[in-house]
Coordinates of C-alpha atoms (C1' of nucleotides) in Angstrom, one line a residue:
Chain A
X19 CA 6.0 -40.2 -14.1
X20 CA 7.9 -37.3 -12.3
X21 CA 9.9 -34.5 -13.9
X22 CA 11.8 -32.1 -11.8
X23 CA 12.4 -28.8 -13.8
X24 CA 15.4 -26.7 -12.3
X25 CA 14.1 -22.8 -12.4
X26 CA 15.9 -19.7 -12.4
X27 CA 19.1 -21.0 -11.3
X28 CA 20.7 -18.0 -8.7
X29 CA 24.4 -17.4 -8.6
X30 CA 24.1 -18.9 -5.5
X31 CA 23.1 -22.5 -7.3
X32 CA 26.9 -22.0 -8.8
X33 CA 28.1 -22.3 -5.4
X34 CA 25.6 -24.3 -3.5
X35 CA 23.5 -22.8 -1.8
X36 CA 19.3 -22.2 -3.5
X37 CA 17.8 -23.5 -6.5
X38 CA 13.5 -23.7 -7.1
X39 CA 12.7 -26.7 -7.9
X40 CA 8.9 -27.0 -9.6
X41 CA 8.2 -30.8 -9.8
X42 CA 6.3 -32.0 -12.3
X43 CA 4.6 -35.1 -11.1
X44 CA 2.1 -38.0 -12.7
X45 CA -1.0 -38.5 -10.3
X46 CA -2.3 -41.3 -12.3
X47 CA -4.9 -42.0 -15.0
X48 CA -8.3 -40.6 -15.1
X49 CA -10.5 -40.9 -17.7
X50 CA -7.5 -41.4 -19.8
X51 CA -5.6 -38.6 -19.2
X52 CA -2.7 -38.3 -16.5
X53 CA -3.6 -35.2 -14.0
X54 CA -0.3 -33.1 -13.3
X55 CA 0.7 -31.6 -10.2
X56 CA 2.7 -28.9 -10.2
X57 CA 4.8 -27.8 -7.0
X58 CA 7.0 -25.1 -6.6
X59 CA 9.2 -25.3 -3.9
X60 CA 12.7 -23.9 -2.9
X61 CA 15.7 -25.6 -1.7
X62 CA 19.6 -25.2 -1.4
X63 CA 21.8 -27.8 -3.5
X64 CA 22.4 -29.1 -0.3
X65 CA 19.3 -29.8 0.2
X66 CA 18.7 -27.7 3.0
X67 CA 16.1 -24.5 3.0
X68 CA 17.2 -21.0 3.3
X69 CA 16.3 -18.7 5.4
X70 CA 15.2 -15.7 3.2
X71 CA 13.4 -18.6 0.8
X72 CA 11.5 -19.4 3.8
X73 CA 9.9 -16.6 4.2
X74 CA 9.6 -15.4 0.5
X75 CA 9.3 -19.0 -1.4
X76 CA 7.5 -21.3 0.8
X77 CA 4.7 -22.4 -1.7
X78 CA 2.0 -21.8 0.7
X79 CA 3.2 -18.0 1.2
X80 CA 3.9 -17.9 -2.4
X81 CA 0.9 -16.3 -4.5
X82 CA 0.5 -16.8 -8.4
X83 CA 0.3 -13.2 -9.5
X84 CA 3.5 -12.7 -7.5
X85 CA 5.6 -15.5 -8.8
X86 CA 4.4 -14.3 -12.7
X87 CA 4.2 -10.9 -12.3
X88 CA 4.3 -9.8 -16.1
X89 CA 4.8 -12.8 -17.8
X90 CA 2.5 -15.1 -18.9
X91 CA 1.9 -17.3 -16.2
X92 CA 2.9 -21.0 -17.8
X93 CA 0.5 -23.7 -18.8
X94 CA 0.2 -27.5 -18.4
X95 CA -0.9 -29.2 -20.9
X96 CA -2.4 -32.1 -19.9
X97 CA -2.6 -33.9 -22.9
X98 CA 0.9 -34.0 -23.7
X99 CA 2.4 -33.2 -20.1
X100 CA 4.3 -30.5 -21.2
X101 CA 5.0 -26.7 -19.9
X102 CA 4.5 -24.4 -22.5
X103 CA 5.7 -20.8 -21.9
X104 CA 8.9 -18.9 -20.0
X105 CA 8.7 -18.9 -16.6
X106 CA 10.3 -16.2 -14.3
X107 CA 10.2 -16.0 -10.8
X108 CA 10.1 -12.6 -9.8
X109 CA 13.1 -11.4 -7.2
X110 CA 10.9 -10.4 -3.9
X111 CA 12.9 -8.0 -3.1
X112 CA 12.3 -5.8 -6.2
X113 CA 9.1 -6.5 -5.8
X114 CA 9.0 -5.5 -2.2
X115 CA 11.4 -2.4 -2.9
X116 CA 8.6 -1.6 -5.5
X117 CA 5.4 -1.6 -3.4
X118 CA 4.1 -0.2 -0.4
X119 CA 3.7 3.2 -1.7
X120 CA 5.9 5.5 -4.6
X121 CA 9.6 5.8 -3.5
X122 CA 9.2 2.1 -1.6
X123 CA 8.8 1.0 1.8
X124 CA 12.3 -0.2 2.1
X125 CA 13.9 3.6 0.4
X126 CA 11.4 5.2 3.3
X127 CA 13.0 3.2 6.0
X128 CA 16.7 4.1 4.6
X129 CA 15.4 7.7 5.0
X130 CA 14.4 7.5 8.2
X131 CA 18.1 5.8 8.9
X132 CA 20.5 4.1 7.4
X133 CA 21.4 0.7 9.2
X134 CA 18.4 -1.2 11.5
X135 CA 18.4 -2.8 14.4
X136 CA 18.0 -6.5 14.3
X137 CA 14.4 -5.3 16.2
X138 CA 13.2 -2.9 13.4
X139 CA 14.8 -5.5 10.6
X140 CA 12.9 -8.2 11.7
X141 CA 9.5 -5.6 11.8
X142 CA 10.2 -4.4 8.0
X143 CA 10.9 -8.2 7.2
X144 CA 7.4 -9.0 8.5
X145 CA 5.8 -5.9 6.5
X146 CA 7.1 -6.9 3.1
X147 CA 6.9 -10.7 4.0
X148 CA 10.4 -10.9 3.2
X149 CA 13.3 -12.9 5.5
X150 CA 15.3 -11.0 7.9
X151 CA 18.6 -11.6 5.9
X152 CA 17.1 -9.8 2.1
X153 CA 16.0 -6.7 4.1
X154 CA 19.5 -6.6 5.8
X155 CA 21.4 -7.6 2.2
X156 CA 19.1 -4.4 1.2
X157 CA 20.4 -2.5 3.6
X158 CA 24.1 -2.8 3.0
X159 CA 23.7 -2.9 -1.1
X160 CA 21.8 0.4 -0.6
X161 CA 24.3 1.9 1.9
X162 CA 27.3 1.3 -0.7
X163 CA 24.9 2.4 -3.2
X164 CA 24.7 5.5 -1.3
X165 CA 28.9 5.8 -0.3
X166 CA 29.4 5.2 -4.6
X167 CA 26.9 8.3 -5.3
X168 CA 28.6 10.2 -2.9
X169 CA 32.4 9.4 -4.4
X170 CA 31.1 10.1 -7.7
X171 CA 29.6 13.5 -6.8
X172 CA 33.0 14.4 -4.9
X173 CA 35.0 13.1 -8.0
X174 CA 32.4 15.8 -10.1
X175 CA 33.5 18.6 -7.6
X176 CA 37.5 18.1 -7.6
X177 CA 37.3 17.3 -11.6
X178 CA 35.5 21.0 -11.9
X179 CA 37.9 22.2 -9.2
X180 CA 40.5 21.1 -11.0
X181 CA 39.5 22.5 -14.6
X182 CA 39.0 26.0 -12.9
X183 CA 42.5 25.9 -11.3
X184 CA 43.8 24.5 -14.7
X185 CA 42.3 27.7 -16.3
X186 CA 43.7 30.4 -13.8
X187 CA 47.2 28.1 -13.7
X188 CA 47.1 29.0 -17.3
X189 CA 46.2 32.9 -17.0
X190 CA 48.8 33.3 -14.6
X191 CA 51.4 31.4 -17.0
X192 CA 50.8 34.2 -19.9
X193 CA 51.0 37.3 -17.5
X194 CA 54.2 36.0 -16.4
X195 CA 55.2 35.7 -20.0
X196 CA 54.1 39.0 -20.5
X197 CA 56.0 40.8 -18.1
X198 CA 59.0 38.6 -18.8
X199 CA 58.7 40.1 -22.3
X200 CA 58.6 43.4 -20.7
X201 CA 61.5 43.3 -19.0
X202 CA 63.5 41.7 -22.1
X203 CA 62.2 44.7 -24.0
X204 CA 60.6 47.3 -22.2
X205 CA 60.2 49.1 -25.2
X206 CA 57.5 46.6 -26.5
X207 CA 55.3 47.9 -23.7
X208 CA 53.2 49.5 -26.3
X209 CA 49.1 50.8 -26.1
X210 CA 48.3 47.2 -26.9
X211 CA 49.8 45.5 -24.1
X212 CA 49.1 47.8 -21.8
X213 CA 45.6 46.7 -21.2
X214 CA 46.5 43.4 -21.1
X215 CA 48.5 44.5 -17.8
X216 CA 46.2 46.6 -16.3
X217 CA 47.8 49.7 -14.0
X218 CA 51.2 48.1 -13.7
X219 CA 54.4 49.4 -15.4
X220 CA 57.9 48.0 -14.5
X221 CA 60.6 49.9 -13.0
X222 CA 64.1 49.3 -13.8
X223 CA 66.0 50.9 -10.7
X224 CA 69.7 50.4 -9.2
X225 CA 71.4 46.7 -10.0
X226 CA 69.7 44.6 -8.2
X227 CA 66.1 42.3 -8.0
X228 CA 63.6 44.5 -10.9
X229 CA 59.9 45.4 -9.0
X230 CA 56.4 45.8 -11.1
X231 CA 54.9 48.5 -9.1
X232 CA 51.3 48.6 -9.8
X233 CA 49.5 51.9 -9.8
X234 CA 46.1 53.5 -9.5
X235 CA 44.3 53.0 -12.8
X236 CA 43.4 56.3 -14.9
X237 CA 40.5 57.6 -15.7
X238 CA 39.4 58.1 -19.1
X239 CA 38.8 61.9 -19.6
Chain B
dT28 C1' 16.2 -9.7 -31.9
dT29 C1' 20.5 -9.1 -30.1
dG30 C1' 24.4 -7.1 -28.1
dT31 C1' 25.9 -4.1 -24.4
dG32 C1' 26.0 -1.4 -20.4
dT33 C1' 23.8 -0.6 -15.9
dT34 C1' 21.4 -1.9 -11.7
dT35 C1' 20.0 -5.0 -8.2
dT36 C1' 20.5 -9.0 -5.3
dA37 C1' 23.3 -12.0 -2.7
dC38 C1' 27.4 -13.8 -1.0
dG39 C1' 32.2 -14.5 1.1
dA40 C1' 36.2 -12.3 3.0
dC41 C1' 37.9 -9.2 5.9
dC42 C1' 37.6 -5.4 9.4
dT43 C1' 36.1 -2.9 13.5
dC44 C1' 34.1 -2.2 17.9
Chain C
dG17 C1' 31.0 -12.5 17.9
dA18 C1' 27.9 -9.2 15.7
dG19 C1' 27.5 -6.2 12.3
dG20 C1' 29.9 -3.3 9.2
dT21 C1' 32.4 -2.5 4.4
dC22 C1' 34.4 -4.2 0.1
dG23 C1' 34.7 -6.7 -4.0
dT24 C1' 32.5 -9.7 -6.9
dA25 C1' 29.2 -12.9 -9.6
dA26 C1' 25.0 -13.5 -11.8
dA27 C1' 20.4 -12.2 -12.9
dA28 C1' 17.4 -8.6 -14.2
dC29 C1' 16.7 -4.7 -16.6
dA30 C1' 17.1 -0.8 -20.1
dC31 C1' 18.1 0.6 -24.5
dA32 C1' 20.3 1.4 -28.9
dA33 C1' 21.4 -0.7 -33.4

DNA sequence: TTGTGTTTTACGACCTC
DNA sequence: GAGGTCGTAAAACACAA
């Protein structure tokens, strides 16, 4: 008897490329009962392995308390063969991003700089027993991650920019309709406007292009 | 529990040096 | 050609109803 359960199927199962397989095999009859063996193992839909399950799958490398990390790790049944519980395979990466310390071994290495050399990629790979290709994916995820926080704040800053100008555009746009009533009616230019345009009065002179001459403002005695 | 929005991982296409 | 960005899909996650 052998039952092949298909796990956690990646985007990249849609087009080809990694599925986990755990295999589900009969190793005969003792004592009445059929023993189980359980493998977990990682392939492409191909059929070929991956280079980044390699390094983070391989069921050797792979322990328990990793793969089930808060979930309930599943259980054989013997009697009836079956596999009770949801099982979850934990993305290494997060995993990885998570340990080594608070902010993450992988956020301290963007710190120090943004991009790696293949040299230093290959070294972090090795830290966090991850492949060479997740650290690098990492790397450019957290680099755009980093460009979008960036846009966003300078989308902030000409937004407020924008609202301040929008205010002063509109300050501007009733003083301007002020002294355009002025010179209409000059007569209107009465105690309660005149605060409104501070030290200016406007001086209707020879024919010709009419000049707001702003003065010196009083003092109040 | 479920629906929904956000974040993370991974990939292919394309670009640049 | 190696290594970068960009756009995107899908899974994982967070959270309100």
């Amino acid at each position: 008897m052998e039952l092949e359960l298909s796990l956690g199927v990646s985007p990249a199962l849609a087009k080809g490329t990694a599925m986990h397989i755990l295999t589900c095999t009969s190793a005969g009859d003792r004592e009445g009962h059929d023993e189980l063996v359980l493998e977990l193992g990682a392939r492409t839909a191909k059929g070929d392995e991956l280079d980044n399950l390699k390094t983070s799958m391989q069921p050797e490398d792979v322990q328990e308390e990793d793969l089930y990390q808060g979930c309930p790790q599943p259980t054989a049944s013997a009697e009836t063969g079956s596999v009770s519980s949801s099982l979850r395979v934990e993305v290494p990466v997060r995993q990885a991003a998570k340990d080594k310390g608070g902010t993450g071994f992988l956020e301290d290495s963007f710190k120090e700089h943004s991009t790696v050399t293949p040299r230093q990629n290959s070294d972090i790979a090795s830290q966090l027993n991850l492949g060479p290709r997740q650290v690098a994916i990492w790397f450019q995820n957290r680099r755009a991650r980093t460009k979008l926080l960036q846009t966003k704040e300078e989308c902030e800053n000409l937004k407020r920019g924008c609202a301040a100008l929008t205010q002063e555009n509109r300050r501007l746009q009733g003083e301007v309709a002020e002294l355009r009533a002025l010179l209409t009616n000059p007569a209107s230019f009465t105690a309660t406007n005149q605060s409104s345009v501070p030290f200016g009065t406007v001086q209707r002179g020879p024919p010709g292009p009419i000049s707001l001459v702003l003065g010196t403002p009083r003092r109040k005695c």
